CSV table of C-alpha atoms and ligand atoms in Angstrom, one decimal:
chain,number,residue,atom,x,y,z
A,1,MET,CA,20.0,29.3,-11.8
A,2,ARG,CA,17.7,32.4,-11.4
A,3,THR,CA,14.1,31.6,-10.5
A,4,VAL,CA,12.7,33.1,-13.7
A,5,GLU,CA,14.9,30.8,-15.7
A,6,PHE,CA,14.0,27.9,-13.7
A,7,ILE,CA,10.3,28.5,-14.2
A,8,ALA,CA,10.8,29.1,-17.9
A,9,LYS,CA,12.7,25.8,-18.2
A,10,LYS,CA,9.7,23.9,-17.1
A,11,ARG,CA,7.3,26.3,-19.0
A,12,ASP,CA,9.2,25.3,-22.2
A,13,GLY,CA,9.1,21.5,-21.4
A,14,GLY,CA,12.7,21.1,-20.1
A,15,GLU,CA,13.9,18.5,-17.5
A,16,HIS,CA,15.0,19.9,-14.3
A,17,THR,CA,18.2,18.5,-12.6
A,18,GLU,CA,18.2,17.3,-9.0
A,19,GLU,CA,20.3,20.2,-8.0
A,20,GLU,CA,18.0,22.6,-9.4
A,21,LEU,CA,15.0,21.1,-7.7
A,22,ARG,CA,16.8,20.9,-4.3
A,23,ASP,CA,17.9,24.6,-4.8
A,24,PHE,CA,14.1,25.6,-5.6
A,25,ILE,CA,12.7,23.4,-2.7
A,26,GLY,CA,15.3,24.9,-0.4
A,27,ARG,CA,14.0,28.3,-1.3
A,28,VAL,CA,10.3,27.3,-1.0
A,29,THR,CA,11.0,26.0,2.4
A,30,ASP,CA,13.0,29.1,3.8
A,31,GLY,CA,10.3,31.4,2.6
A,32,SER,CA,12.6,33.3,0.2
A,33,LEU,CA,10.5,32.8,-2.8
A,34,PRO,CA,7.2,34.7,-3.2
A,35,ASP,CA,3.9,32.8,-3.7
A,36,TYR,CA,3.5,34.0,-7.3
A,37,GLN,CA,6.8,32.4,-8.5
A,38,ILE,CA,6.1,29.2,-6.7
A,39,SER,CA,2.6,29.2,-8.2
A,40,ALA,CA,3.9,29.9,-11.7
A,41,TRP,CA,6.2,27.0,-11.5
A,42,LEU,CA,3.4,24.7,-10.2
A,43,MET,CA,1.3,25.6,-13.1
A,44,ALA,CA,4.3,24.9,-15.5
A,45,VAL,CA,4.6,21.3,-13.9
A,46,PHE,CA,0.8,20.8,-14.2
A,47,LEU,CA,0.9,21.6,-17.9
A,48,ARG,CA,4.3,20.1,-18.9
A,49,GLY,CA,4.5,17.1,-16.5
A,50,MET,CA,7.8,15.7,-15.1
A,51,THR,CA,9.9,12.7,-16.0
A,52,MET,CA,10.2,9.9,-13.4
A,53,ARG,CA,13.8,11.1,-12.6
A,54,GLU,CA,12.5,14.5,-11.8
A,55,VAL,CA,9.6,13.2,-9.7
A,56,ARG,CA,12.0,11.1,-7.7
A,57,ALA,CA,14.3,14.1,-7.1
A,58,LEU,CA,11.5,16.4,-6.2
A,59,THR,CA,10.2,13.8,-3.6
A,60,ARG,CA,13.6,13.5,-2.1
A,61,ALA,CA,14.1,17.2,-1.9
A,62,MET,CA,10.6,17.7,-0.3
A,63,ARG,CA,11.3,14.9,2.1
A,64,ASP,CA,14.7,16.4,3.1
A,65,SER,CA,13.0,19.8,3.6
A,66,GLY,CA,12.5,18.9,7.2
A,67,GLU,CA,13.4,16.1,9.8
A,68,ARG,CA,13.1,12.4,9.0
A,69,ILE,CA,11.5,10.2,11.6
A,70,ASP,CA,13.5,7.1,12.3
A,71,LEU,CA,11.2,4.2,13.0
A,72,SER,CA,13.7,1.4,12.8
A,73,ASP,CA,13.8,0.9,16.6
A,74,MET,CA,9.9,0.6,17.0
A,75,PRO,CA,9.0,-2.7,18.5
A,76,ASN,CA,6.5,-5.1,16.7
A,77,GLY,CA,7.4,-3.6,13.3
A,78,PRO,CA,7.4,-3.2,10.4
A,79,THR,CA,5.6,0.1,10.9
A,80,LEU,CA,2.9,1.0,8.4
A,81,ASP,CA,1.7,4.3,6.9
A,82,LYS,CA,-1.5,4.5,4.9
A,83,HIS,CA,-2.5,7.4,2.5
A,84,SER,CA,-5.3,8.2,0.2
A,85,THR,CA,-4.9,10.2,-2.9
A,86,GLY,CA,-8.0,12.2,-1.9
A,87,GLY,CA,-11.7,11.7,-2.1
A,88,VAL,CA,-15.1,12.9,-1.0
A,89,GLY,CA,-16.5,11.8,2.3
A,90,ASP,CA,-13.1,10.0,2.6
A,91,LYS,CA,-12.9,9.2,6.4
A,92,THR,CA,-11.3,5.8,5.7
A,93,SER,CA,-8.2,6.5,7.8
A,94,LEU,CA,-10.2,7.2,10.9
A,95,VAL,CA,-11.5,3.7,10.6
A,96,VAL,CA,-8.6,1.8,9.1
A,97,VAL,CA,-5.8,3.2,11.1
A,98,PRO,CA,-7.2,2.1,14.5
A,99,LEU,CA,-8.0,-1.3,13.1
A,100,LEU,CA,-4.5,-1.8,11.9
A,101,ALA,CA,-3.2,-0.6,15.2
A,102,ALA,CA,-5.6,-3.1,16.9
A,103,ALA,CA,-3.9,-5.8,14.8
A,104,GLY,CA,-0.6,-4.8,16.5
A,105,ILE,CA,0.8,-2.9,13.5
A,106,PRO,CA,2.5,0.4,14.7
A,107,VAL,CA,1.1,3.0,12.6
A,108,LEU,CA,2.5,6.6,12.4
A,109,LYS,CA,0.5,8.4,9.8
A,110,MET,CA,1.2,11.9,8.3
A,111,SER,CA,-2.0,13.3,6.8
A,112,GLY,CA,-3.0,16.3,4.9
A,113,ARG,CA,-5.7,18.9,4.8
A,114,GLY,CA,-8.6,19.4,2.4
A,115,LEU,CA,-7.4,19.8,-1.2
A,116,GLY,CA,-9.7,21.3,-3.8
A,117,PHE,CA,-13.0,19.5,-3.5
A,118,SER,CA,-11.5,16.6,-1.6
A,119,GLY,CA,-11.5,16.6,2.2
A,120,GLY,CA,-8.5,16.0,4.5
A,121,THR,CA,-8.0,13.7,7.6
A,122,ILE,CA,-6.3,16.7,9.5
A,123,ASP,CA,-9.3,18.9,9.0
A,124,LYS,CA,-11.6,16.2,10.1
A,125,LEU,CA,-9.5,15.4,13.3
A,126,GLU,CA,-9.3,19.1,14.2
A,127,ALA,CA,-13.1,19.2,14.3
A,128,ILE,CA,-12.7,17.4,17.6
A,129,PRO,CA,-12.3,20.1,20.3
A,130,GLY,CA,-8.8,20.0,21.7
A,131,PHE,CA,-7.4,17.5,19.2
A,132,ARG,CA,-3.7,18.4,18.4
A,133,THR,CA,-2.3,17.4,15.0
A,134,ALA,CA,1.0,19.2,15.1
A,135,LEU,CA,2.9,16.6,17.0
A,136,LYS,CA,6.7,16.8,17.2
A,137,SER,CA,8.4,13.7,15.9
A,138,GLU,CA,9.5,12.5,19.2
A,139,GLU,CA,6.2,12.9,20.6
A,140,ALA,CA,4.5,11.0,17.8
A,141,LYS,CA,7.0,8.2,18.2
A,142,ALA,CA,6.5,7.9,21.9
A,143,GLN,CA,2.7,7.9,21.3
A,144,VAL,CA,3.1,5.0,18.8
A,145,ARG,CA,5.4,3.1,21.3
A,146,SER,CA,2.7,3.5,24.1
A,147,ILE,CA,-0.7,3.1,22.3
A,148,GLY,CA,0.3,1.9,18.8
A,149,LEU,CA,-0.9,4.8,16.6
A,150,ALA,CA,-0.6,8.5,15.9
A,151,ILE,CA,-2.0,10.8,13.1
A,152,LEU,CA,-0.1,14.1,12.7
A,153,SER,CA,0.0,16.8,10.2
A,154,GLN,CA,2.8,17.9,8.0
A,155,SER,CA,4.5,20.8,9.9
A,156,SER,CA,7.4,23.1,10.0
A,157,GLN,CA,9.5,20.2,11.2
A,158,LEU,CA,8.2,17.5,8.8
A,159,ALA,CA,8.0,17.8,5.1
A,160,PRO,CA,7.5,21.7,5.4
A,161,ALA,CA,8.0,22.2,1.6
A,162,ASP,CA,4.8,20.1,1.1
A,163,GLY,CA,2.9,22.2,3.4
A,164,LYS,CA,3.7,25.3,1.4
A,165,LEU,CA,3.3,23.7,-2.1
A,166,TYR,CA,0.1,22.0,-0.9
A,167,ALA,CA,-1.7,25.2,0.3
A,168,LEU,CA,-0.8,26.8,-3.0
A,169,ARG,CA,-2.0,24.0,-5.3
A,170,ASP,CA,-5.2,24.0,-3.4
A,171,VAL,CA,-6.0,27.5,-4.6
A,172,THR,CA,-4.3,27.7,-8.0
A,173,ALA,CA,-5.9,24.8,-9.9
A,174,THR,CA,-2.8,22.7,-9.8
A,175,VAL,CA,-4.0,19.8,-7.8
A,176,GLU,CA,-4.5,17.2,-10.5
A,177,SER,CA,-1.0,16.5,-11.5
A,178,ILE,CA,0.6,13.1,-11.1
A,179,PRO,CA,4.1,14.5,-10.3
A,180,LEU,CA,2.7,16.9,-7.9
A,181,ILE,CA,0.4,14.4,-6.1
A,182,ALA,CA,3.1,11.7,-6.1
A,183,SER,CA,5.8,13.9,-4.7
A,184,SER,CA,3.5,15.4,-2.1
A,185,ILE,CA,2.3,12.0,-0.9
A,186,MET,CA,5.6,10.1,-0.9
A,187,SER,CA,7.6,12.9,0.6
A,188,LYS,CA,5.4,12.9,3.7
A,189,LYS,CA,5.5,9.1,3.9
A,190,LEU,CA,9.2,8.9,3.6
A,191,ALA,CA,9.7,11.8,6.1
A,192,GLY,CA,7.4,9.9,8.5
A,193,GLY,CA,9.7,7.0,8.4
A,194,ALA,CA,7.2,4.3,7.2
A,195,GLU,CA,8.7,0.8,6.7
A,196,ARG,CA,5.6,-0.3,4.6
A,197,ILE,CA,3.3,2.0,2.7
A,198,LEU,CA,-0.3,1.3,1.7
A,199,LEU,CA,-1.9,3.7,-0.8
A,200,ASP,CA,-5.6,4.2,-1.6
A,201,VAL,CA,-5.5,5.6,-5.2
A,202,LYS,CA,-9.0,6.9,-5.8
A,203,VAL,CA,-10.7,6.6,-9.4
A,204,GLY,CA,-13.7,8.5,-10.4
A,205,SER,CA,-15.6,11.8,-10.4
A,206,GLY,CA,-14.7,12.5,-6.6
A,207,SER,CA,-11.0,12.1,-7.2
A,208,PHE,CA,-8.1,13.8,-8.9
A,209,MET,CA,-7.9,10.8,-11.4
A,210,ARG,CA,-11.3,10.4,-13.1
A,211,GLU,CA,-10.2,7.7,-15.5
A,212,LEU,CA,-8.8,4.2,-14.6
A,213,GLU,CA,-5.8,4.7,-16.9
A,214,GLN,CA,-4.8,8.0,-15.2
A,215,ALA,CA,-5.2,6.2,-11.8
A,216,ARG,CA,-3.1,3.4,-12.9
A,217,ALA,CA,-0.4,5.9,-13.9
A,218,LEU,CA,-0.5,7.6,-10.5
A,219,ALA,CA,-0.4,4.3,-8.7
A,220,GLY,CA,2.6,3.2,-10.8
A,221,THR,CA,4.4,6.4,-10.0
A,222,LEU,CA,3.8,6.1,-6.3
A,223,VAL,CA,4.8,2.5,-6.2
A,224,THR,CA,8.0,3.1,-8.2
A,225,ILE,CA,9.1,5.8,-5.9
A,226,GLY,CA,8.4,3.4,-2.9
A,227,VAL,CA,10.5,0.7,-4.5
A,228,GLN,CA,13.4,3.3,-5.4
A,229,GLU,CA,13.6,4.3,-1.7
A,230,GLY,CA,13.5,0.7,-0.5
A,231,VAL,CA,10.0,0.9,1.1
A,232,PRO,CA,7.7,-2.0,0.1
A,233,THR,CA,4.6,-0.1,-1.2
A,234,GLN,CA,1.2,-1.4,-2.3
A,235,ALA,CA,-1.4,0.8,-4.3
A,236,VAL,CA,-5.1,-0.2,-4.2
A,237,LEU,CA,-7.2,1.5,-6.7
A,238,THR,CA,-10.8,2.2,-5.5
A,239,ASP,CA,-14.0,3.5,-6.6
A,240,MET,CA,-14.7,7.2,-6.0
A,241,GLU,CA,-17.7,7.9,-8.2
A,242,GLU,CA,-20.0,8.8,-5.2
A,243,PRO,CA,-19.2,10.2,-1.8
A,244,LEU,CA,-18.0,7.6,0.7
A,245,GLY,CA,-20.2,6.6,3.5
A,246,TRP,CA,-23.3,8.6,4.6
A,247,THR,CA,-21.6,12.0,5.4
A,248,VAL,CA,-19.4,14.7,3.9
A,249,GLY,CA,-18.0,17.5,6.2
A,250,ASN,CA,-15.5,17.4,8.9
A,251,ALA,CA,-17.4,16.8,12.2
A,252,LEU,CA,-20.0,14.8,10.5
A,253,GLU,CA,-17.4,12.5,9.1
A,254,VAL,CA,-15.6,12.1,12.5
A,255,GLU,CA,-19.0,11.1,14.0
A,256,GLU,CA,-19.6,8.6,11.2
A,257,ALA,CA,-16.2,7.0,11.7
A,258,ILE,CA,-16.7,6.6,15.4
A,259,ARG,CA,-20.1,5.0,14.7
A,260,VAL,CA,-18.6,2.6,12.3
A,261,LEU,CA,-16.2,1.3,14.8
A,262,GLN,CA,-18.7,1.3,17.7
A,263,SER,CA,-21.7,-0.1,15.7
A,264,PRO,CA,-20.5,-1.5,12.4
A,265,GLU,CA,-24.0,-2.6,11.5
A,266,THR,CA,-25.0,1.0,11.0
A,267,ALA,CA,-22.2,1.6,8.4
A,268,GLU,CA,-23.0,2.2,4.8
A,269,PRO,CA,-22.1,-1.2,3.3
A,270,ARG,CA,-19.7,-0.1,0.4
A,271,PHE,CA,-17.8,2.1,2.8
A,272,LEU,CA,-17.5,-0.7,5.3
A,273,ALA,CA,-16.4,-3.1,2.5
A,274,LEU,CA,-13.7,-0.5,1.5
A,275,CYS,CA,-12.4,-0.1,5.1
A,276,LEU,CA,-12.2,-3.8,5.7
A,277,GLY,CA,-10.5,-4.4,2.3
A,278,LEU,CA,-7.9,-1.7,3.2
A,279,VAL,CA,-7.2,-3.3,6.5
A,280,ALA,CA,-6.8,-6.6,4.9
A,281,HIS,CA,-4.3,-5.2,2.5
A,282,GLY,CA,-2.4,-3.6,5.4
A,283,LEU,CA,-2.2,-6.8,7.1
A,284,LEU,CA,-0.8,-8.5,4.0
A,285,VAL,CA,1.6,-5.7,3.4
A,286,CYS,CA,2.9,-6.0,6.9
A,287,GLU,CA,3.1,-9.8,6.8
A,288,ARG,CA,0.4,-10.3,9.4
A,289,ALA,CA,-1.7,-12.6,7.4
A,290,ARG,CA,-0.7,-15.6,5.1
A,291,ASP,CA,-3.2,-14.8,2.4
A,292,ALA,CA,-6.0,-12.7,1.3
A,293,GLU,CA,-8.8,-14.9,2.9
A,294,GLU,CA,-7.0,-14.8,6.3
A,295,ALA,CA,-6.4,-11.1,6.1
A,296,GLN,CA,-10.2,-10.4,5.3
A,297,THR,CA,-11.2,-12.7,8.2
A,298,THR,CA,-8.9,-10.9,10.7
A,299,ALA,CA,-10.1,-7.6,9.4
A,300,GLU,CA,-13.7,-8.5,10.2
A,301,GLN,CA,-12.8,-10.0,13.5
A,302,LEU,CA,-11.0,-6.8,14.5
A,303,LEU,CA,-14.0,-4.8,13.6
A,304,ARG,CA,-16.4,-6.9,15.5
A,305,SER,CA,-14.3,-7.1,18.6
A,306,GLY,CA,-14.5,-3.3,19.2
A,307,VAL,CA,-10.7,-3.0,19.6
A,308,GLY,CA,-10.6,-0.5,16.8
A,309,ALA,CA,-13.0,1.8,18.7
A,310,ALA,CA,-10.8,1.5,21.7
A,311,LYS,CA,-7.7,2.4,19.6
A,312,LEU,CA,-9.3,5.5,18.2
A,313,GLU,CA,-10.5,6.5,21.6
A,314,ALA,CA,-7.0,6.2,22.9
A,315,MET,CA,-5.6,8.2,20.1
A,316,ILE,CA,-8.1,11.1,20.6
A,317,ARG,CA,-7.3,11.1,24.3
A,318,ALA,CA,-3.6,11.1,23.8
A,319,GLN,CA,-3.8,13.9,21.3
A,320,GLY,CA,-5.6,16.3,23.6
A,321,GLY,CA,-9.3,15.4,22.7
A,322,PRO,CA,-12.1,14.2,25.1
A,323,LYS,CA,-11.5,11.2,27.3
A,324,ASP,CA,-13.8,8.9,25.5
A,325,LEU,CA,-15.6,8.4,22.2
A,326,ASP,CA,-19.0,9.2,23.8
A,327,ALA,CA,-17.7,12.4,25.2
A,328,ALA,CA,-16.2,13.2,21.6
A,329,LEU,CA,-19.6,12.7,20.1
A,330,THR,CA,-21.2,15.1,22.5
A,331,VAL,CA,-18.6,17.9,21.9
A,332,LEU,CA,-18.4,17.7,18.2
A,333,PRO,CA,-19.6,21.0,16.7
A,334,ARG,CA,-23.1,21.1,15.2
A,335,ALA,CA,-24.4,23.3,12.4
A,336,PRO,CA,-27.2,25.7,13.5
A,337,ILE,CA,-29.4,25.1,10.4
A,338,THR,CA,-30.6,21.9,8.7
A,339,CYS,CA,-32.8,21.4,5.7
A,340,TRP,CA,-33.3,18.5,3.3
A,341,ILE,CA,-34.0,17.7,-0.3
A,342,GLU,CA,-36.7,15.2,-1.6
A,343,ALA,CA,-36.7,13.0,-4.5
A,344,PRO,CA,-38.5,14.8,-7.4
A,345,GLU,CA,-39.6,11.5,-9.0
A,346,GLU,CA,-39.8,7.9,-8.3
A,347,GLY,CA,-37.0,5.6,-9.6
A,348,PHE,CA,-33.6,4.2,-8.9
A,349,ILE,CA,-30.7,6.5,-8.2
A,350,THR,CA,-28.4,6.0,-10.9
A,351,ALA,CA,-25.6,8.3,-10.0
A,352,LEU,CA,-24.5,10.7,-7.2
A,353,ASP,CA,-21.7,12.9,-8.5
A,354,ALA,CA,-19.0,12.9,-5.8
A,355,ARG,CA,-17.3,16.0,-7.3
A,356,ALA,CA,-20.3,18.1,-7.2
A,357,ILE,CA,-21.0,17.1,-3.5
A,358,GLY,CA,-17.3,17.9,-2.8
A,359,LEU,CA,-17.6,21.3,-4.4
A,360,LEU,CA,-20.8,22.0,-2.6
A,361,ALA,CA,-19.2,21.2,0.8
A,362,VAL,CA,-16.4,23.5,0.0
A,363,ALA,CA,-18.8,26.2,-1.0
A,364,MET,CA,-20.7,25.6,2.3
A,365,GLY,CA,-17.5,26.3,4.2
A,366,ALA,CA,-16.2,22.8,4.9
A,367,GLY,CA,-13.1,23.5,2.7
A,368,ARG,CA,-10.9,26.4,1.4
A,369,THR,CA,-11.1,28.7,-1.5
A,370,THR,CA,-8.1,30.8,-0.4
A,371,LYS,CA,-5.0,29.9,1.5
A,372,GLU,CA,-6.2,31.8,4.5
A,373,ASP,CA,-9.7,30.5,4.9
A,374,ARG,CA,-10.6,28.7,7.9
A,375,VAL,CA,-12.9,25.7,7.5
A,376,ASP,CA,-16.1,25.4,9.5
A,377,PRO,CA,-16.0,22.0,11.0
A,378,SER,CA,-19.7,21.9,11.6
A,379,VAL,CA,-21.1,22.0,8.1
A,380,GLY,CA,-21.7,19.3,5.6
A,381,ILE,CA,-24.1,16.9,4.0
A,382,VAL,CA,-25.8,13.7,5.2
A,383,LEU,CA,-26.8,11.4,2.4
A,384,HIS,CA,-29.8,9.2,3.2
A,385,LYS,CA,-30.0,7.6,-0.2
A,386,LYS,CA,-27.1,6.6,-2.5
A,387,ARG,CA,-26.5,4.8,-5.9
A,388,GLY,CA,-28.7,1.8,-6.4
A,389,ALA,CA,-31.5,2.8,-4.0
A,390,TRP,CA,-35.1,3.0,-5.3
A,391,VAL,CA,-37.0,6.0,-4.1
A,392,ARG,CA,-40.5,7.2,-4.0
A,393,ALA,CA,-41.3,10.9,-5.1
A,394,GLY,CA,-41.0,13.1,-2.0
A,395,GLU,CA,-38.7,10.7,-0.1
A,396,PRO,CA,-35.9,12.6,1.7
A,397,LEU,CA,-32.6,12.1,-0.2
A,398,ALA,CA,-30.1,14.1,1.9
A,399,THR,CA,-29.8,16.8,4.6
A,400,LEU,CA,-27.7,19.9,4.5
A,401,HIS,CA,-26.0,21.2,7.7
A,402,LEU,CA,-25.4,24.9,7.3
A,403,LYS,CA,-23.9,27.7,9.1
A,404,ALA,CA,-26.1,30.6,10.1
A,405,GLU,CA,-24.5,32.9,7.4
A,406,SER,CA,-25.6,30.5,4.8
A,407,ALA,CA,-29.4,30.8,5.6
A,408,SER,CA,-29.9,33.1,2.4
A,409,GLN,CA,-28.2,30.6,0.2
A,410,LYS,CA,-30.1,27.7,1.3
A,411,GLU,CA,-32.2,27.3,-1.8
A,412,HIS,CA,-29.1,27.5,-3.9
A,413,PHE,CA,-27.3,24.8,-2.0
A,414,LYS,CA,-30.4,22.6,-2.1
A,415,ALA,CA,-30.4,22.9,-5.9
A,416,LEU,CA,-26.7,22.1,-6.2
A,417,LEU,CA,-27.3,19.1,-3.9
A,418,LEU,CA,-30.2,17.8,-5.9
A,419,SER,CA,-28.4,18.3,-9.3
A,420,ALA,CA,-25.8,15.8,-8.0
A,421,TYR,CA,-28.4,13.0,-8.2
A,422,ARG,CA,-29.4,11.2,-11.4
A,423,PHE,CA,-32.5,8.9,-11.6
A,424,GLY,CA,-33.5,6.1,-13.9
A,425,ALA,CA,-36.0,3.2,-14.3
A,426,ALA,CA,-33.3,0.6,-14.0
A,427,PRO,CA,-30.6,0.2,-11.2
A,428,PRO,CA,-27.2,1.2,-12.1
A,429,ALA,CA,-24.3,-1.4,-12.7
A,430,LEU,CA,-22.0,-0.8,-9.8
A,431,PRO,CA,-18.5,-2.4,-9.4
A,432,SER,CA,-19.0,-5.6,-7.3
A,433,SER,CA,-16.2,-4.4,-4.9
A,434,PRO,CA,-15.1,-0.9,-4.0
A,435,ILE,CA,-11.5,-2.1,-4.6
A,436,LEU,CA,-10.9,-2.2,-8.4
A,437,GLU,CA,-7.3,-3.4,-8.8
A,438,VAL,CA,-4.1,-3.8,-6.8
A,439,LEU,CA,-0.6,-2.7,-7.6
A,440,SER,CA,2.2,-4.0,-5.5
A,441,SER,CA,5.9,-3.5,-5.4
A,442,SER,CA,6.6,-7.2,-4.6
B,501,URA,N1,-2.7,13.8,-0.7
B,501,URA,C1,-1.6,14.5,-0.5
B,501,URA,O1,-0.9,14.4,0.6
B,501,URA,N2,-1.2,15.2,-1.5
B,501,URA,C2,-1.8,15.2,-2.6
B,501,URA,O2,-1.3,16.0,-3.6
B,501,URA,C3,-3.1,14.5,-2.7
B,501,URA,C4,-3.5,13.7,-1.8
């Protein structure tokens, strides 16, 4: 089928066959299709959607666009891969993966870069000078065998079709699509050879699914693909109304994740609860705990014992970064300008719009607005006060970390940051746990 006919079929609401999708993905991968045709098709999918049969076929075609890692010979399995559907300040993988590895679960995780207003684990890790994310599959496997964990990027070897589509979706307003998100995530997870999959499906202003119903539909699609491919998969729906933790921005988030593992008492409580909850679910999915209570206790013990910090340190060293976490903290890039905003009035913080903060971080240089953009790892936002806090007028709310070129835009960025906050006389009703629902294949 000619490419124009293929695009028109989706534009007019048709259903692609597996053969058509394989042919298209083959040409996306070998570079024979121009970006404008791929982008037109992405927009057609965004507007028209896909049937479950198409999503599965697309996922398999994307998975097969490169190599598949075979982890069946990995000792101490089953191996686990964990993935988030994308959030703001979402550094959970940097805390959760080392803790799961510390529990003896082999974790080989394929991560993505920033997408739209959401950050990406690969951009965060690349903020660490020397850190290599483009591991070859044999190298990643050897690393998991020796130290228990590896986080790598999609590459020309692994799920290359996702790399191409991901970069185009990021800049063509085609991110918030269940078929495109599900195929992107699951093609990477399946190419990475995971024997168990844990998915953190975000819900709220700082995620691609703003409403619970949409997030449920995405979770259902992800879990169905896992089941159809024979991989036990669990999706956890989690709150993404305000940024996660204290920081948004690549180097700032790496620093925060290191500090959570080294000194958990400094962690932002809801972020810590989310990380521990995800570790507990990972333990359950990999049959390392008998029930939810034992899983939660084990997660807390792992955090307190400091073994998670040791695992993160080993991974940073193995992938080319500094020899220990203290050295990593000293070499993380720092922005040259800082300035803060203050509470304009007294009251409770009733909302802190995660999407507005994510978009601000992108505008400051922490994310991309064109495919060729380079992120600035040093810039970002440190939040001192979040939802539920009571503040006095004039109290510092948040600090901006800016690059020198942004000096003239300082007041504009400060105004954007302040507009993300809402104040009221009564505290907001927050969900009792950051984990809202769980959807499991078993
Ligand atoms: N993470 C991915 O890998 N892909 C998406 O589309 C969204 C989040």
